[in-house]
Tab-separated table of C-alpha atoms in Angstrom:
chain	number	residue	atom	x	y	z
A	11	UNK	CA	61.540	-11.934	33.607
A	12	UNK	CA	60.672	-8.169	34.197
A	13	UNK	CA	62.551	-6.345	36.998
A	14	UNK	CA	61.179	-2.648	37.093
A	15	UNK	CA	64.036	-0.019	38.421
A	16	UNK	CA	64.272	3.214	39.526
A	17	UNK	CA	66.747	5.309	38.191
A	18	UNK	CA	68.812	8.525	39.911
A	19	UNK	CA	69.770	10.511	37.058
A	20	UNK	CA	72.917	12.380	37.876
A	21	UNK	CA	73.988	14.050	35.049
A	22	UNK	CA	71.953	15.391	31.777
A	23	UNK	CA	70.761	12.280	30.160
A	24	UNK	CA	69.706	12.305	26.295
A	25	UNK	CA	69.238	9.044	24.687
A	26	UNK	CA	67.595	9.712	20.899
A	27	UNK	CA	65.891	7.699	18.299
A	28	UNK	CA	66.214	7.464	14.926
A	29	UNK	CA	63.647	10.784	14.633
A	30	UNK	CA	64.293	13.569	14.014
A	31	UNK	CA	61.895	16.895	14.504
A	32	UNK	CA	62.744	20.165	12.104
A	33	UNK	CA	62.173	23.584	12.885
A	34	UNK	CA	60.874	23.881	8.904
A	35	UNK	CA	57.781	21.158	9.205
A	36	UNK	CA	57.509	19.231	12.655
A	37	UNK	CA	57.087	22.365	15.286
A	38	UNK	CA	57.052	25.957	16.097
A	39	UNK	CA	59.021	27.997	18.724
A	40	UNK	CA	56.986	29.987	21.425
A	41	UNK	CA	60.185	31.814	22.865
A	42	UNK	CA	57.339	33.604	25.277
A	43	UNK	CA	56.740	30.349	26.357
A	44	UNK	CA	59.957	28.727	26.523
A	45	UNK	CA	58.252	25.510	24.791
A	46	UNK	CA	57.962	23.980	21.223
A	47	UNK	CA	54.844	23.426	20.081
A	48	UNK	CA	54.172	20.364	17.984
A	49	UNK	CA	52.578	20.568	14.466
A	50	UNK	CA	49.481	18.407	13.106
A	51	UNK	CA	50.816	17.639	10.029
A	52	UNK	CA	46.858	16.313	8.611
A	53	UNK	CA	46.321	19.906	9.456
A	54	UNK	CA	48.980	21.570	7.658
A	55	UNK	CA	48.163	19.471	4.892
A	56	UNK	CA	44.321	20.861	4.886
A	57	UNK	CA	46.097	24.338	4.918
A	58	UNK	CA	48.039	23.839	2.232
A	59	UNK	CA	45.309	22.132	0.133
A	60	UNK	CA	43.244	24.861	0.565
A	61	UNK	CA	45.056	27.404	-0.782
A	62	UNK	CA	47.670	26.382	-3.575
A	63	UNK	CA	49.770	29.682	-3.582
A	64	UNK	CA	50.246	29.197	0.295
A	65	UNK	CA	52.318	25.984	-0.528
A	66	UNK	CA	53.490	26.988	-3.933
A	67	UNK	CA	54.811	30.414	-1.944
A	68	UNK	CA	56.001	27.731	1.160
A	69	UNK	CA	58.027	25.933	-1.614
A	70	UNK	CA	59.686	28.295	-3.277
A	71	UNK	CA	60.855	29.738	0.083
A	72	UNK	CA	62.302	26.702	1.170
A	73	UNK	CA	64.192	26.370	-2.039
A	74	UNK	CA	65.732	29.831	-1.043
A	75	UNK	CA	68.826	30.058	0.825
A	76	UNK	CA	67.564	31.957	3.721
A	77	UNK	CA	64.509	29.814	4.725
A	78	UNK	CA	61.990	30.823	6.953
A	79	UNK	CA	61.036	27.988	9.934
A	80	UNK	CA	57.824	27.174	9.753
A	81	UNK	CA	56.419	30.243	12.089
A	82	UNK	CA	58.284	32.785	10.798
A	83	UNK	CA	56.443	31.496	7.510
A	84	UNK	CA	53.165	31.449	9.177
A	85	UNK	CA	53.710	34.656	10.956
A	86	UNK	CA	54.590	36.295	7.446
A	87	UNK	CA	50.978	34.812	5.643
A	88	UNK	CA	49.121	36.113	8.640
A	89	UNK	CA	48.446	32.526	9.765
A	90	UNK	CA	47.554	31.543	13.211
A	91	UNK	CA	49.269	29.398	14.495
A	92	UNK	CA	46.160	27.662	16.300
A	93	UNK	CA	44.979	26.199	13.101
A	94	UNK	CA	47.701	23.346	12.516
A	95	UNK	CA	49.236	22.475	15.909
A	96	UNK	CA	48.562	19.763	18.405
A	97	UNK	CA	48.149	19.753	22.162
A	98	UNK	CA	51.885	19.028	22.684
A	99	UNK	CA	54.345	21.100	23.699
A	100	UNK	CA	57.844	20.403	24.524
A	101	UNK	CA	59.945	23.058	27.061
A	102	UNK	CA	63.056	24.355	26.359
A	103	UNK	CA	66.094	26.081	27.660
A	104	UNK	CA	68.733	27.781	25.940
A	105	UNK	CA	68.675	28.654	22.399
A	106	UNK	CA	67.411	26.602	19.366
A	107	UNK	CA	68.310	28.362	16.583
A	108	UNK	CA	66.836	26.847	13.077
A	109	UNK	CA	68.400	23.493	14.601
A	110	UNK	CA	66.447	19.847	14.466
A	111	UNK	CA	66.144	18.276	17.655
A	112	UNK	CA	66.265	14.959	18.366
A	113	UNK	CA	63.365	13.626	20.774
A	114	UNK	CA	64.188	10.847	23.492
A	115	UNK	CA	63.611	7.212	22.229
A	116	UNK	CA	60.291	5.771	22.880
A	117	UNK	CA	58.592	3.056	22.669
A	118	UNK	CA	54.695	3.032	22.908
A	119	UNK	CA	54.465	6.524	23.643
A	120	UNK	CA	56.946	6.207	26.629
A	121	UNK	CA	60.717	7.154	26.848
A	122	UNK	CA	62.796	4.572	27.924
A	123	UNK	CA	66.442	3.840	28.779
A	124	UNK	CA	67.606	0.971	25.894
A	125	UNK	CA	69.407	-1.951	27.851
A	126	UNK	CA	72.315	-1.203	25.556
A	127	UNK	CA	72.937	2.020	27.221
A	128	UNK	CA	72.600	0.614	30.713
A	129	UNK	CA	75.289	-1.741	29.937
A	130	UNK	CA	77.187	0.562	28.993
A	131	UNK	CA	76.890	2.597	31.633
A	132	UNK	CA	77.626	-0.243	33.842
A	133	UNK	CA	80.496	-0.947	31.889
A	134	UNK	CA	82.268	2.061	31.963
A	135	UNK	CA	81.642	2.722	35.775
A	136	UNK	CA	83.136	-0.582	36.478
A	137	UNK	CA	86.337	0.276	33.971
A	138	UNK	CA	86.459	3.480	35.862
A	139	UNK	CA	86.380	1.990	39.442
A	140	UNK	CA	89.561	-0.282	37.837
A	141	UNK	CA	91.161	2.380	36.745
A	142	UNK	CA	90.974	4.145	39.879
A	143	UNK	CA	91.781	1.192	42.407
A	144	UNK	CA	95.035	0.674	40.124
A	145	UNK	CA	97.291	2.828	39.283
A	146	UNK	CA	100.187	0.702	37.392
A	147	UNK	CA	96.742	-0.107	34.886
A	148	UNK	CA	95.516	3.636	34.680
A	149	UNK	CA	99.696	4.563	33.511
A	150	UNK	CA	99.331	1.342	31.139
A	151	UNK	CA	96.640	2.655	29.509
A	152	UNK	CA	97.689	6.183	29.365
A	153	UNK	CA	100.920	5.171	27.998
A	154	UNK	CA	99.181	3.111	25.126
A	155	UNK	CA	96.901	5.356	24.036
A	156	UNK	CA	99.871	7.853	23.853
A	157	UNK	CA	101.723	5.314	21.561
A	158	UNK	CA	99.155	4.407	19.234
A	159	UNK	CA	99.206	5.794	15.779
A	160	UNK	CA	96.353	8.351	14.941
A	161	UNK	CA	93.845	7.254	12.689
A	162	UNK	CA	93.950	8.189	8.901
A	163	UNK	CA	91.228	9.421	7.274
A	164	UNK	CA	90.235	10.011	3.912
């Protein structure tokens, strides 16, 4: 049985997959822009193929300890950047750094919200409304957590 939902999304919301997108093969940074712009990697492989310096030059630069991200690479070889990226751009706000990101899960193209999560959401707003009707249970708790050992690591 399907039941399709609307969701009110109070708060930031990031639920990621397994993916993950790097600043050094999977996209470039338009700070103009505010967006990251997806790479083609069938075209970056043409690029490369064509000219073996370009990726022996690529590779020995990312063996380096101050790597370039992929545009600043580009940027350097007088590449545009036209030539290997797709129509897809993600926006931004804040500061990326050289950083991965980590899209949203999806599944067919489409982000979803993994009935795992929503459980768990359920869950903890129910704890929470506990918690907050009782107060004898919210001091119980407290008072365990205060008395249990810390964990040892290593």
């Amino acid at each position: 049985m399907k039941i399709k939902l609307e969701v009110k999304v109070l708060s930031p919301v990031h639920i990621g997959g397994d993916s993950k997108l790097s600043p050094y093969l999977d996209f470039i940074k338009d700070e103009k822009e505010h967006i990251i712009r997806l790479v083609n990697h069938k075209k970056i492989d043409m690029l490369f193929q064509a000219n073996e310096n370009l990726i022996t030059s690529y590779t020995n630069m990312m063996n380096n300890k101050n790597r370039l991200t992929l545009g600043e690479f580009l940027n350097r070889e007088h590449i545009p950047f036209e030539r290997i990226l797709t129509e897809k751009s993600i926006p931004y706000d804040g500061k990326l750094e050289k950083r991965e990101i980590s899209p949203f899960i999806k599944s067919s193209s489409r982000v979803y919200i993994p009935g795992s999560s929503i459980k768990g959401s359920i869950r903890t707003a129910l704890a929470y409304y506990q918690v907050k009707q009782n107060e004898k249970l919210f001091t119980d708790i407290k008072d365990k957590i205060h008395l249990s050992k810390p964990i040892k690591r290593g």
